[in-house]
Short mmCIF file of C-alpha atoms in Angstrom, two decimals:
data_model
loop_
_atom_site.label_atom_id
_atom_site.label_comp_id
_atom_site.label_asym_id
_atom_site.label_seq_id
_atom_site.Cartn_x
_atom_site.Cartn_y
_atom_site.Cartn_z
CA MET Z 1 237.65 183.30 143.02
CA ARG Z 2 234.93 183.34 145.66
CA GLN Z 3 232.46 180.48 145.76
CA GLY Z 4 229.40 181.01 143.61
CA ALA Z 5 231.06 183.73 141.50
CA THR Z 6 230.46 183.58 137.79
CA VAL Z 7 233.44 183.51 135.48
CA PRO Z 8 233.21 186.46 133.07
CA ARG Z 9 232.76 185.57 129.42
CA ARG Z 10 235.29 187.29 127.16
CA LEU Z 11 233.31 188.88 124.39
CA ARG Z 12 235.95 190.62 122.35
CA CYS Z 13 239.09 192.68 122.27
CA THR Z 14 240.09 195.04 119.49
CA THR Z 15 242.67 197.70 118.81
CA LEU Z 16 241.43 200.89 117.20
CA ARG Z 17 243.39 203.59 115.44
CA GLN Z 18 243.59 206.55 117.81
CA ASP Z 19 241.93 209.32 115.81
CA GLN Z 20 238.76 211.42 115.81
CA TYR Z 21 236.70 208.42 114.65
CA ALA Z 22 237.86 206.04 117.39
CA PRO Z 23 234.93 206.81 119.77
CA HIS Z 24 232.44 206.04 116.99
CA ARG Z 25 234.28 202.83 116.07
CA ALA Z 26 234.24 201.85 119.77
CA ARG Z 27 230.44 202.27 119.84
CA LEU Z 28 230.11 200.15 116.70
CA ALA Z 29 232.31 197.42 118.21
CA VAL Z 30 230.28 197.37 121.45
CA ARG Z 31 227.02 197.12 119.49
CA ALA Z 32 228.39 194.25 117.38
CA TRP Z 33 229.65 192.39 120.47
CA LEU Z 34 226.60 192.84 122.71
CA GLY Z 35 223.84 192.87 120.10
CA SER Z 36 221.13 195.49 119.72
CA ALA Z 37 218.78 193.87 122.26
CA HIS Z 38 221.22 193.76 125.21
CA SER Z 39 219.90 195.63 128.25
CA ALA Z 40 223.28 197.29 128.94
CA LEU Z 41 223.97 198.27 125.33
CA TYR Z 42 223.34 202.02 125.55
CA ASP Z 43 225.24 202.46 128.82
CA THR Z 44 228.16 200.42 127.50
CA GLU Z 45 228.27 202.35 124.22
CA LEU Z 46 228.31 205.65 126.09
CA VAL Z 47 230.99 204.56 128.57
CA ALA Z 48 233.19 203.12 125.79
CA SER Z 49 232.82 206.32 123.79
CA GLU Z 50 233.75 208.51 126.78
CA LEU Z 51 236.82 206.43 127.72
CA VAL Z 52 238.07 206.19 124.13
CA THR Z 53 237.56 209.96 123.71
CA ASN Z 54 239.77 210.51 126.77
CA ALA Z 55 242.41 208.18 125.31
CA VAL Z 56 242.42 210.13 122.04
CA ARG Z 57 242.65 213.49 123.84
CA HIS Z 58 245.17 212.71 126.57
CA ALA Z 59 247.58 209.95 125.48
CA LEU Z 60 250.98 211.15 124.32
CA LYS Z 61 251.29 211.16 120.54
CA GLY Z 62 254.17 209.86 118.45
CA PRO Z 63 255.34 206.95 116.31
CA GLY Z 64 253.77 203.67 117.43
CA ARG Z 65 251.44 205.50 119.84
CA ASP Z 66 248.37 205.83 117.59
CA TRP Z 67 246.26 203.04 119.11
CA VAL Z 68 243.65 202.43 121.77
CA ARG Z 69 242.60 198.94 122.88
CA LEU Z 70 239.06 198.03 123.91
CA LEU Z 71 238.30 194.83 125.85
CA LEU Z 72 234.83 193.66 126.87
CA ASP Z 73 233.89 190.85 129.26
CA GLU Z 74 230.41 189.92 130.45
CA ALA Z 75 229.40 188.40 133.78
CA ALA Z 76 225.89 187.79 135.11
CA SER Z 77 225.58 191.19 136.77
CA CYS Z 78 227.87 193.49 134.78
CA ILE Z 79 229.87 194.27 131.69
CA ARG Z 80 233.58 194.76 132.36
CA LEU Z 81 235.09 197.30 129.98
CA VAL Z 82 238.84 197.98 129.80
CA VAL Z 83 240.35 200.73 127.67
CA THR Z 84 244.13 200.86 127.27
CA ASP Z 85 246.14 203.54 125.47
CA PRO Z 86 249.86 204.36 125.07
CA GLY Z 87 249.60 206.51 128.19
CA ASN Z 88 250.73 209.84 129.49
CA PRO Z 89 252.40 209.72 132.91
CA MET Z 90 251.64 213.44 133.34
CA SER Z 91 247.87 212.95 132.94
CA GLU Z 92 245.47 210.89 135.03
CA PRO Z 93 241.69 210.68 134.57
CA GLU Z 94 239.93 212.94 137.04
CA CYS Z 95 236.32 212.72 138.15
CA LEU Z 96 234.65 216.11 138.45
CA PRO Z 97 231.55 216.17 140.66
CA LEU Z 98 228.25 215.93 138.82
CA PRO Z 99 226.08 219.01 139.45
CA ALA Z 100 223.04 218.26 141.62
CA ASP Z 101 220.72 220.65 139.76
CA TRP Z 102 220.13 220.92 135.99
CA ASN Z 103 220.80 224.68 136.13
CA ASP Z 104 224.26 223.93 137.53
CA TRP Z 105 225.06 221.97 134.34
CA ILE Z 106 224.84 225.06 132.11
CA PRO Z 107 228.36 226.39 132.88
CA HIS Z 108 229.80 222.90 132.27
CA MET Z 109 228.02 222.60 128.92
CA ARG Z 110 229.66 225.79 127.63
CA ARG Z 111 233.20 224.46 128.01
CA PRO Z 112 234.56 221.42 126.24
CA GLY Z 113 235.35 218.30 128.23
CA GLY Z 114 235.55 217.60 131.90
CA MET Z 115 232.41 215.56 132.55
CA GLY Z 116 233.27 212.25 130.79
CA ILE Z 117 234.70 210.43 133.81
CA ALA Z 118 231.88 211.78 136.00
CA THR Z 119 229.42 210.26 133.54
CA VAL Z 120 231.32 206.95 133.61
CA VAL Z 121 231.38 206.95 137.42
CA ALA Z 122 227.63 207.65 137.58
CA ILE Z 123 226.75 204.88 135.12
CA CYS Z 124 229.17 202.42 136.75
CA GLU Z 125 228.03 203.34 140.26
CA GLY Z 126 231.60 204.17 141.25
CA THR Z 127 233.06 200.83 140.13
CA TRP Z 128 236.01 201.97 138.04
CA GLY Z 129 239.74 202.50 138.30
CA THR Z 130 242.88 203.44 136.43
CA TYR Z 131 246.58 202.63 136.52
CA LEU Z 132 249.75 202.81 134.45
CA THR Z 133 251.40 199.56 133.36
CA GLY Z 134 255.15 198.96 133.57
CA ARG Z 135 255.33 200.24 129.97
CA GLU Z 136 253.44 203.40 131.07
CA GLU Z 137 250.32 202.46 129.15
CA ARG Z 138 247.16 203.92 130.69
CA VAL Z 139 244.49 201.38 131.63
CA VAL Z 140 240.99 202.47 132.64
CA TRP Z 141 238.54 199.76 133.69
CA CYS Z 142 234.93 199.87 134.79
CA HIS Z 143 231.94 197.64 135.51
CA ILE Z 144 228.66 198.60 133.85
CA PRO Z 145 225.67 197.10 135.68
CA ILE Z 146 223.31 194.86 133.74
CA ARG Z 147 219.81 195.85 134.81
#
């Protein structure tokens, strides 16, 4: 660890059932962990919801694969969020470019999906990544700035 760096404080980790309500439960968990007055609450709720939604949509289904794990750490300058799911080696999160003009958003709003990772990247100022573990679980991590 570099000198002067702050050690992140582990807030919580939970495993959610991977279903249509998982994004909402992720938001509730983030709110309980950070508290309603935290300056990064709304950004963290949105990012958690987007990443959990992707896990629900894209992870392979099957026995023992109905979970998504949410981990939250806090340092002085950011919230570190990690979302892990059972994985899908044929699918990797992709960041579509955010339209520069509001009128360019209209075609994107008419089709479902596709802008979640772009939203995460914008909020996290590009500080995010993804990888598959040795067990082919998908891990997506990001750092949400505390302003």
